Amino acid sequence: MNYQSTRNAELKASSTAAVLKGLAQDGGLFVTRAYEGFDWQGTLKLDTFGMAEKILGTLLPDFEDMHALVQRAYTGKFETDELTPVVPVGERYVLELFRGPTSAFKDVALSMLPQLITAARRQEGVSDEILILTATSGDTGKAALAGFCDVPGTKIIVFYPDAGVSAVQKAQMVTQEGSNVCVCAVRGNFDDTQTGVKQIFSKGLPEGCGVRLSSANSINIGRLAPQVVYYFKAYADLLKQGRISLGDKVDYVVPTGNFGDILAGYLAKRMGLPVGKLVCASNRNDVLTDFLKTGTYDRRRPFYKTISPSMDILVSSNLERLLYLLCENEAEVAGYMKQLSEVGAYTVSSEMLEKLHAEFGWGCCDDEKTKQTIGKVWREHGYLMDTHTAVAWNVAEGYESDAPVVVLSTASPYKFPAAVLSAIGGDTDGDEFTIMERLHELTKVPVPQGLATLRRKQVRHTDVIDREEMQQYVLNKASAWKEA
Ligand SMILES: *Cc1c(COP(=O)(O)O)cnc(C)c1O
C-alpha cells in the first residue's frame, strides 16, 4: 500500500486502486513516497520509452507489465518517438509537449491513462466496464476521447458547454470516431457542465448498470505520473547536446492552471533530478501568483476569460498535493482544505511559505502582453508559440536566473489560431478554419495533421441537453451500451 490520502494517513491504497478510484474517500488526493532512493542518473541514460517505464514503474509499483503498457500507450501516436522534443529558442529552450494526437500537452498523460486504468481494472478484478465521465472547457475532452477511443473495457462520455469552447475545439470533439465514445453539449457555461458532472459522481450510478465511474482529471495520480517523464527527458536532451553537465541545475517555467503539470516537475525534483526553480506562470487569473508570493490562497476574486483558456481557473486541485509533500502533515492539509471550502481562503504557515519560496518562482501576464510576446518571439526568433506558452515565455523574461531555462509549451499555435494570428499582425476575418489556413500561409509552420483534416471530417455527435438532464443521459447511454 504505497498510497495514502493527503488528509488522512489511515486511508491507504495500492497504486492500482489509487488509479481506479481517482480521489480518496475523504476527498483528499492520493500521494506516495515510492520515489525515495530513485536512480535518477541511470534514468537519464535511457530513451524516452525506457524513461517512462522506469519512472512509472517506480511511482506506480503495483502495475505488472509497465513495459507493455508504455509501448501500447505511445507507439506510433506522436509525431516523434521522442514524444516531447526540446527546441532552442534564443537563450532559452522550449519543451514541446504538443506533438501528440490532439496537439495539446494533455496527450502525454491521456495516452497513458487508459492503459493504466484497464490494467488496474484487470488486476483489481473489477468486472464492470469503466466509464470515464469528463467535463471539458476544450483540451481535456478531445485528448481523453483520443486516448480512450476503442480501448477495451472502457467507455467515455465527454460533456462540453455549448457556448464555451472554440470552433476548432468543438470540431475536434464532435468528429471523434470510436464505438465506445460519446460527446454531448450542455446548455450553459463550463461551470454548469462541471457542476453537473460532479453531481453525477457524488450520487454515483445504480448497482447493476454495468459500468463503474472513473475520472480522467489530473486529480488522478495515473494522469500525473506520466508527466514526470518529460522533465527528465528535457534534462537528458540538454546533457546530450552538451548544453549542461550532469548535476547542473535547470529552471523550468510552466504555464499553470490546475497545478498538475508543475507538480509533476516537483515530483521529478523529489526523485533527484537537478531542478533549480519551478516557475509558476499564470494569466490574468493570478490566484497562484498571489499565493506563492504571500502564502494566502484566496479564490474570492473575479474570474476572467482570457486567450489562454486552459489556465482560466481559480481552484487548482493539485496544489493540495504540493502542500502535503511540503509538510507531510495530514491534519495541516485537511485544515487548509476545510478553510478553502468554508471561507474560500487559507494562509499557510511561515515554515511552509519559506519552503515554497525556496522551490518556486512565480509571475503572471495579461492578454495584451501575451500577444506582444507571441509577436516578439516570432519576429526575433522565427518561432511561433501558442497563447499558453507565451504566458510562460513572458514570465521567463521577467525572471532572473543564472541557470538554463526550459519553457514548457503546452499547445500547438494552431489550437488558438485567431489569437496567434492577430498577435503576429495577420487579418483575423473569417471563421477559425480560414484563420488557421491564413496563419499557415503567413508563417509556413506546418499544421498538425489532426487539425489540418478537421474541416472535412464527418460530424458524429450532435446531442445538446440541459444540465438537469445529464444524469439521465448517462444512465440511458449505460443501458444502451449494456444491451449492445
Ligand atoms: C491544461 C492546460 C494547461 C494547464 O495545465 P495544468 O496541469 O492544469 O496546470 C496549460 N496549457 C494548456 C494548453 C492546457 O491544455
XYZ file of C-alpha atoms and ligand atoms in Angstrom:
499
model
C 0.000 0.000 0.000
C 2.184 2.837 -1.253
C -0.503 5.482 -1.434
C -2.425 7.432 1.184
C -4.794 10.380 1.277
C -3.335 13.884 1.726
C -5.881 14.354 4.552
C -5.642 11.062 6.427
C -2.661 8.697 6.730
C -5.006 5.805 7.582
C -6.690 5.911 4.185
C -4.255 3.789 2.228
C -4.392 2.298 -1.249
C -2.208 0.388 -3.683
C -1.207 2.265 -6.813
C -3.671 0.213 -8.893
C -6.535 1.061 -6.529
C -5.499 4.735 -6.444
C -5.650 4.919 -10.256
C -9.092 3.280 -10.337
C -10.530 5.451 -7.551
C -9.054 8.789 -8.638
C -9.930 10.544 -5.376
C -9.595 9.194 -1.810
C -12.853 8.573 0.115
C -12.326 11.657 2.296
C -11.955 13.945 -0.712
C -8.158 14.043 -0.361
C -5.721 13.226 -3.149
C -3.534 10.129 -3.264
C 0.172 10.694 -2.525
C 3.191 8.399 -2.250
C 6.828 8.322 -1.186
C 7.627 5.449 -3.538
C 10.194 7.673 -5.266
C 12.709 7.788 -2.403
C 16.149 6.499 -3.445
C 15.304 6.665 -7.158
C 18.188 6.051 -9.592
C 17.840 9.363 -11.434
C 21.275 9.286 -13.048
C 20.691 5.858 -14.587
C 17.292 7.030 -15.823
C 18.841 9.897 -17.789
C 20.717 7.376 -19.962
C 17.537 5.692 -21.217
C 15.472 6.554 -24.288
C 12.044 8.175 -23.811
C 10.103 4.910 -23.592
C 12.686 3.464 -21.205
C 12.451 6.560 -19.008
C 8.678 6.316 -18.968
C 8.818 2.657 -17.985
C 11.258 3.272 -15.161
C 9.598 6.394 -13.744
C 6.075 4.987 -13.974
C 7.240 1.645 -12.607
C 8.623 3.474 -9.571
C 5.694 5.798 -8.914
C 3.105 3.096 -9.651
C 4.857 -0.053 -8.393
C 1.869 -2.430 -8.417
C 1.387 -2.492 -12.179
C 2.538 -5.847 -13.535
C 3.810 -5.095 -17.022
C 4.705 -1.435 -17.308
C 6.888 -2.158 -20.333
C 3.918 -3.330 -22.395
C 1.658 -0.549 -21.088
C 4.118 2.154 -22.160
C 4.622 0.587 -25.581
C 0.880 0.354 -26.165
C 0.270 3.904 -24.957
C 2.809 5.708 -27.096
C 3.914 3.625 -30.083
C 3.109 5.491 -33.296
C 0.827 8.027 -31.576
C 3.106 11.083 -31.505
C 4.847 12.973 -34.311
C 8.167 11.675 -32.961
C 9.218 8.684 -30.824
C 10.945 11.181 -28.577
C 7.391 12.292 -27.721
C 8.443 15.679 -26.322
C 11.334 17.375 -28.196
C 13.350 20.312 -26.838
C 13.974 23.234 -29.206
C 16.459 26.067 -28.539
C 14.780 29.475 -28.954
C 17.082 32.429 -28.325
C 18.820 31.894 -24.996
C 16.132 29.550 -23.704
C 14.708 26.151 -24.553
C 11.136 25.296 -25.443
C 9.935 21.847 -24.380
C 7.288 20.952 -26.954
C 4.610 18.899 -25.251
C 2.050 19.235 -28.045
C 3.305 16.722 -30.603
C 0.601 14.170 -29.725
C -2.645 13.242 -31.498
C -4.728 16.260 -30.359
C -1.981 18.931 -30.276
C -2.211 19.744 -26.559
C 0.096 18.623 -23.752
C -2.716 16.602 -22.164
C -2.000 13.925 -24.778
C 1.151 12.902 -22.894
C -0.879 11.824 -19.879
C -4.134 10.853 -21.579
C -2.396 8.418 -23.930
C -1.079 6.565 -20.893
C -4.057 6.777 -18.521
C -6.335 4.335 -20.442
C -3.606 1.689 -20.290
C -3.219 2.222 -16.549
C -6.958 2.151 -15.917
C -7.567 -1.032 -17.888
C -4.566 -2.775 -16.285
C -5.754 -1.679 -12.829
C -9.262 -2.951 -13.599
C -7.869 -6.343 -14.563
C -5.523 -6.587 -11.571
C -8.178 -5.448 -9.105
C -10.633 -7.989 -10.523
C -13.335 -5.460 -11.459
C -15.892 -6.957 -13.856
C -17.841 -3.782 -14.660
C -16.631 -1.687 -17.549
C -15.046 1.628 -16.614
C -16.991 4.726 -17.661
C -14.902 7.875 -17.916
C -17.005 10.994 -17.348
C -15.426 14.328 -18.191
C -16.498 17.943 -18.257
C -14.211 19.899 -20.542
C -13.513 23.507 -21.358
C -11.751 22.329 -24.503
C -8.440 20.470 -24.436
C -9.054 17.681 -21.926
C -12.157 16.381 -23.697
C -10.524 15.750 -27.025
C -7.326 14.324 -25.527
C -9.388 11.957 -23.348
C -11.547 10.894 -26.327
C -8.455 10.138 -28.394
C -6.835 8.269 -25.505
C -9.838 6.087 -24.640
C -11.145 5.538 -28.185
C -11.806 1.792 -28.656
C -9.823 0.812 -25.537
C -11.463 -2.497 -24.455
C -13.208 -2.423 -21.083
C -13.809 1.339 -21.174
C -16.472 3.820 -22.258
C -16.200 7.584 -22.276
C -18.727 10.423 -22.174
C -17.488 13.988 -22.647
C -19.738 16.929 -21.783
C -18.797 20.362 -23.081
C -20.538 23.759 -22.629
C -22.333 24.616 -25.870
C -21.230 28.239 -25.577
C -17.838 27.666 -24.037
C -15.412 26.054 -26.478
C -13.719 27.340 -29.623
C -14.833 26.230 -33.104
C -11.672 24.176 -33.536
C -12.061 22.520 -30.150
C -15.704 21.713 -30.861
C -14.903 20.283 -34.288
C -12.180 18.140 -32.745
C -14.692 16.608 -30.345
C -17.837 16.205 -32.432
C -15.951 14.388 -35.190
C -14.464 11.802 -32.798
C -14.691 8.223 -34.065
C -14.858 5.055 -31.945
C -17.548 2.659 -30.729
C -17.129 3.448 -27.010
C -17.215 7.254 -27.159
C -19.976 9.797 -26.664
C -19.842 13.594 -26.851
C -22.669 15.861 -25.712
C -23.125 19.633 -25.462
C -24.708 21.079 -22.306
C -26.568 24.406 -22.435
C -24.707 26.914 -20.258
C -21.101 27.650 -19.375
C -18.248 25.431 -18.205
C -19.182 25.766 -14.528
C -22.677 24.394 -15.248
C -21.204 21.419 -17.069
C -18.607 20.792 -14.372
C -21.205 21.019 -11.596
C -23.398 18.526 -13.446
C -20.557 16.024 -13.725
C -19.617 16.451 -10.067
C -23.223 15.760 -9.065
C -23.237 12.523 -11.030
C -20.001 11.478 -9.321
C -21.309 12.248 -5.848
C -24.638 10.461 -6.417
C -22.985 7.537 -8.160
C -24.659 5.170 -10.615
C -27.002 2.365 -9.505
C -25.588 -1.154 -8.968
C -26.082 -3.439 -11.910
C -25.913 -0.733 -14.548
C -22.801 -2.460 -15.890
C -20.372 0.430 -15.615
C -18.274 1.990 -12.898
C -17.375 5.684 -12.935
C -13.844 6.984 -13.139
C -12.228 10.331 -13.814
C -9.626 11.449 -16.342
C -8.954 14.682 -14.431
C -5.454 15.425 -13.131
C -6.557 14.639 -9.578
C -5.908 11.053 -10.736
C -2.309 10.038 -9.962
C -2.372 7.980 -13.159
C -2.609 11.204 -15.093
C 0.070 12.980 -13.140
C 2.791 10.321 -13.143
C 3.312 10.250 -16.955
C 4.018 13.986 -16.850
C 7.105 13.487 -14.680
C 8.828 11.813 -17.627
C 9.298 14.883 -19.815
C 11.137 16.792 -17.108
C 13.751 14.014 -17.162
C 13.684 13.833 -20.934
C 14.342 17.565 -21.335
C 17.252 17.394 -18.903
C 18.705 14.374 -20.734
C 18.419 16.224 -24.071
C 20.310 19.250 -22.730
C 23.010 16.874 -21.433
C 23.245 15.061 -24.762
C 23.526 18.317 -26.669
C 26.383 19.395 -24.392
C 24.481 22.405 -23.089
C 24.749 21.355 -19.424
C 26.879 18.973 -17.315
C 25.424 16.268 -15.111
C 24.298 17.835 -11.853
C 23.793 21.372 -13.220
C 20.512 22.874 -12.135
C 17.888 23.692 -14.771
C 14.887 26.005 -14.244
C 11.504 25.092 -15.704
C 8.825 27.702 -16.414
C 5.346 26.175 -16.527
C 2.077 27.691 -17.815
C -0.204 26.652 -14.983
C -3.910 26.043 -14.427
C -4.798 23.102 -12.225
C -1.188 22.807 -10.965
C -0.781 19.294 -12.412
C 1.983 19.994 -14.872
C 4.182 21.935 -12.459
C 3.564 19.436 -9.657
C 4.950 16.712 -11.920
C 8.094 18.878 -12.108
C 8.247 18.971 -8.334
C 7.948 15.176 -8.217
C 10.838 14.954 -10.711
C 12.867 17.099 -8.334
C 11.985 14.922 -5.343
C 13.096 11.926 -7.413
C 16.537 13.524 -7.649
C 16.503 15.439 -10.941
C 18.631 18.624 -10.548
C 15.768 21.079 -10.941
C 16.536 24.666 -9.920
C 13.392 26.757 -9.655
C 9.988 25.734 -10.872
C 8.384 28.942 -12.077
C 4.587 29.033 -11.996
C 3.217 31.219 -14.808
C -0.405 32.415 -14.683
C -2.592 34.561 -16.908
C -4.853 37.312 -15.569
C -6.363 34.719 -13.212
C -3.394 35.172 -10.902
C -4.557 33.355 -7.763
C -1.403 31.202 -7.769
C 0.939 34.173 -8.216
C -0.580 35.802 -5.148
C -0.435 32.554 -3.204
C 3.225 31.873 -3.935
C 4.109 35.463 -3.148
C 2.168 35.855 0.091
C 1.194 32.394 1.354
C -2.510 33.277 1.201
C -4.711 31.395 -1.243
C -7.876 33.363 -1.893
C -10.341 32.204 -4.508
C -12.775 35.046 -3.735
C -11.966 37.128 -6.803
C -13.373 37.739 -10.265
C -12.975 35.061 -12.900
C -11.607 36.331 -16.215
C -11.989 34.713 -19.612
C -8.639 35.020 -21.356
C -6.970 33.998 -24.630
C -5.203 31.212 -22.700
C -8.451 29.498 -21.593
C -6.902 26.268 -20.319
C -5.391 28.308 -17.498
C -8.610 30.113 -16.558
C -9.052 28.514 -13.179
C -9.484 29.710 -9.599
C -9.183 26.474 -7.654
C -6.078 24.498 -8.597
C -6.813 20.974 -7.366
C -3.266 19.646 -7.382
C -1.974 22.335 -5.066
C -3.220 20.119 -2.245
C -0.625 17.506 -3.219
C 2.139 20.092 -3.039
C 1.037 21.284 0.393
C 1.176 17.711 1.613
C 4.589 16.996 0.108
C 5.989 20.137 1.764
C 4.725 19.443 5.292
C 3.799 15.725 5.313
C 1.187 16.599 7.895
C -2.327 15.372 7.078
C -4.069 17.449 9.743
C -2.450 20.633 8.492
C -3.514 19.932 4.884
C -7.030 18.950 5.936
C -7.269 22.248 7.839
C -6.308 24.355 4.812
C -8.781 22.499 2.597
C -11.574 22.947 5.127
C -10.959 26.692 5.179
C -10.892 26.763 1.395
C -14.289 25.113 1.154
C -15.855 27.032 4.048
C -14.493 30.563 3.560
C -12.785 30.344 0.180
C -9.314 31.178 1.503
C -6.450 29.945 3.701
C -2.970 31.080 4.745
C -0.111 28.583 5.058
C 2.363 28.508 7.944
C 5.539 30.580 7.739
C 7.619 27.370 7.502
C 5.601 26.302 4.510
C 5.937 29.709 2.860
C 9.707 29.555 3.305
C 9.803 26.177 1.579
C 7.604 27.456 -1.241
C 9.969 30.365 -1.809
C 12.966 28.037 -1.881
C 11.441 25.827 -4.589
C 9.182 28.048 -6.710
C 9.179 31.237 -8.726
C 6.024 32.961 -9.988
C 4.672 35.521 -12.378
C 1.586 36.475 -14.385
C 0.818 38.051 -17.706
C -2.349 39.595 -19.191
C -3.758 39.064 -22.700
C -2.118 42.156 -24.145
C 1.356 41.074 -23.009
C 0.655 37.524 -24.132
C 0.012 38.747 -27.672
C 3.029 41.052 -27.633
C 5.157 38.090 -26.592
C 3.913 35.900 -29.444
C 4.689 38.705 -31.899
C 8.112 39.416 -30.454
C 9.278 35.792 -30.329
C 8.060 35.304 -33.903
C 9.905 38.381 -35.191
C 13.114 37.839 -33.213
C 13.463 34.070 -33.360
C 11.068 32.833 -36.065
C 9.379 30.607 -33.502
C 5.582 30.506 -33.392
C 4.069 29.790 -29.974
C 0.530 29.436 -28.681
C -1.044 31.721 -26.080
C -0.359 29.447 -23.063
C 3.298 29.053 -23.955
C 3.546 32.798 -24.466
C 2.357 33.424 -20.906
C 5.213 31.246 -19.669
C 7.747 32.871 -22.012
C 6.724 36.322 -20.830
C 7.111 35.288 -17.191
C 10.505 33.710 -18.001
C 11.666 37.023 -19.484
C 10.915 38.801 -16.249
C 12.617 36.140 -14.170
C 16.298 36.472 -13.257
C 18.287 33.259 -13.257
C 21.803 32.017 -13.966
C 20.550 28.524 -14.752
C 19.475 27.342 -18.207
C 15.723 27.907 -18.607
C 13.268 25.446 -20.138
C 9.849 26.886 -21.037
C 7.118 24.257 -21.275
C 4.987 24.598 -24.393
C 1.537 23.144 -23.842
C -0.342 23.594 -27.120
C 0.151 23.967 -30.848
C -0.363 27.570 -32.044
C -2.995 26.149 -34.418
C -5.271 25.290 -31.494
C -5.734 29.011 -30.809
C -5.300 30.378 -34.323
C -7.234 33.661 -34.012
C -5.264 34.997 -31.054
C -1.967 33.862 -32.551
C -2.661 35.304 -35.994
C -3.711 38.653 -34.582
C -0.572 38.665 -32.394
C 1.670 38.472 -35.444
C -0.340 41.127 -37.268
C -2.486 38.943 -39.570
C -6.062 39.626 -40.647
C -8.489 37.637 -38.495
C -11.649 37.991 -40.580
C -13.499 34.751 -41.282
C -14.082 31.520 -39.383
C -11.451 29.714 -37.334
C -10.605 27.323 -40.157
C -9.962 30.159 -42.586
C -7.820 31.809 -39.935
C -5.886 28.585 -39.460
C -5.120 28.441 -43.184
C -4.077 32.067 -43.225
C -1.770 31.503 -40.256
C -0.136 28.706 -42.212
C 0.224 30.793 -45.376
C 1.849 33.587 -43.415
C 4.235 31.534 -41.253
C 4.731 28.287 -43.219
C 4.732 26.469 -39.873
C 3.201 23.027 -40.612
C -0.375 22.467 -39.405
C -0.616 19.316 -37.217
C -2.319 16.548 -39.173
C -5.249 16.131 -36.810
C -6.145 19.817 -37.197
C -5.489 20.086 -40.942
C -8.054 17.402 -41.806
C -10.665 18.562 -39.292
C -12.805 20.651 -41.590
C -13.559 17.728 -43.878
C -14.373 15.210 -41.160
C -17.881 13.947 -40.604
C -19.799 15.242 -37.566
C -20.840 12.247 -35.431
C -22.089 13.786 -32.186
C -24.952 16.277 -32.189
C -26.685 15.854 -28.798
C -27.457 19.033 -26.850
C -29.095 18.830 -23.405
C -29.838 20.880 -20.274
C -27.794 20.422 -17.154
C -30.700 18.764 -15.340
C -30.764 16.035 -17.990
C -27.138 14.950 -17.594
C -27.700 12.169 -15.049
C -30.479 10.572 -17.098
C -28.379 10.923 -20.225
C -25.572 8.928 -18.635
C -27.979 6.211 -17.460
C -29.538 5.939 -20.923
C -26.125 5.599 -22.522
C -25.055 2.988 -19.985
C -28.108 0.840 -20.660
C -27.766 1.233 -24.427
C -24.146 0.072 -24.173
C -25.150 -2.824 -21.937
C -27.673 -4.090 -24.478
C -25.349 -3.686 -27.458
C -4.411 22.031 -19.213
C -3.526 23.037 -19.857
C -2.655 23.855 -19.094
C -2.617 23.835 -17.576
O -2.042 22.655 -17.059
P -2.299 22.251 -15.521
O -1.707 20.907 -15.377
O -3.782 22.264 -15.355
O -1.621 23.281 -14.686
C -1.828 24.748 -19.777
N -1.869 24.849 -21.125
C -2.691 24.083 -21.877
C -2.705 24.277 -23.362
C -3.537 23.148 -21.281
O -4.358 22.397 -22.046
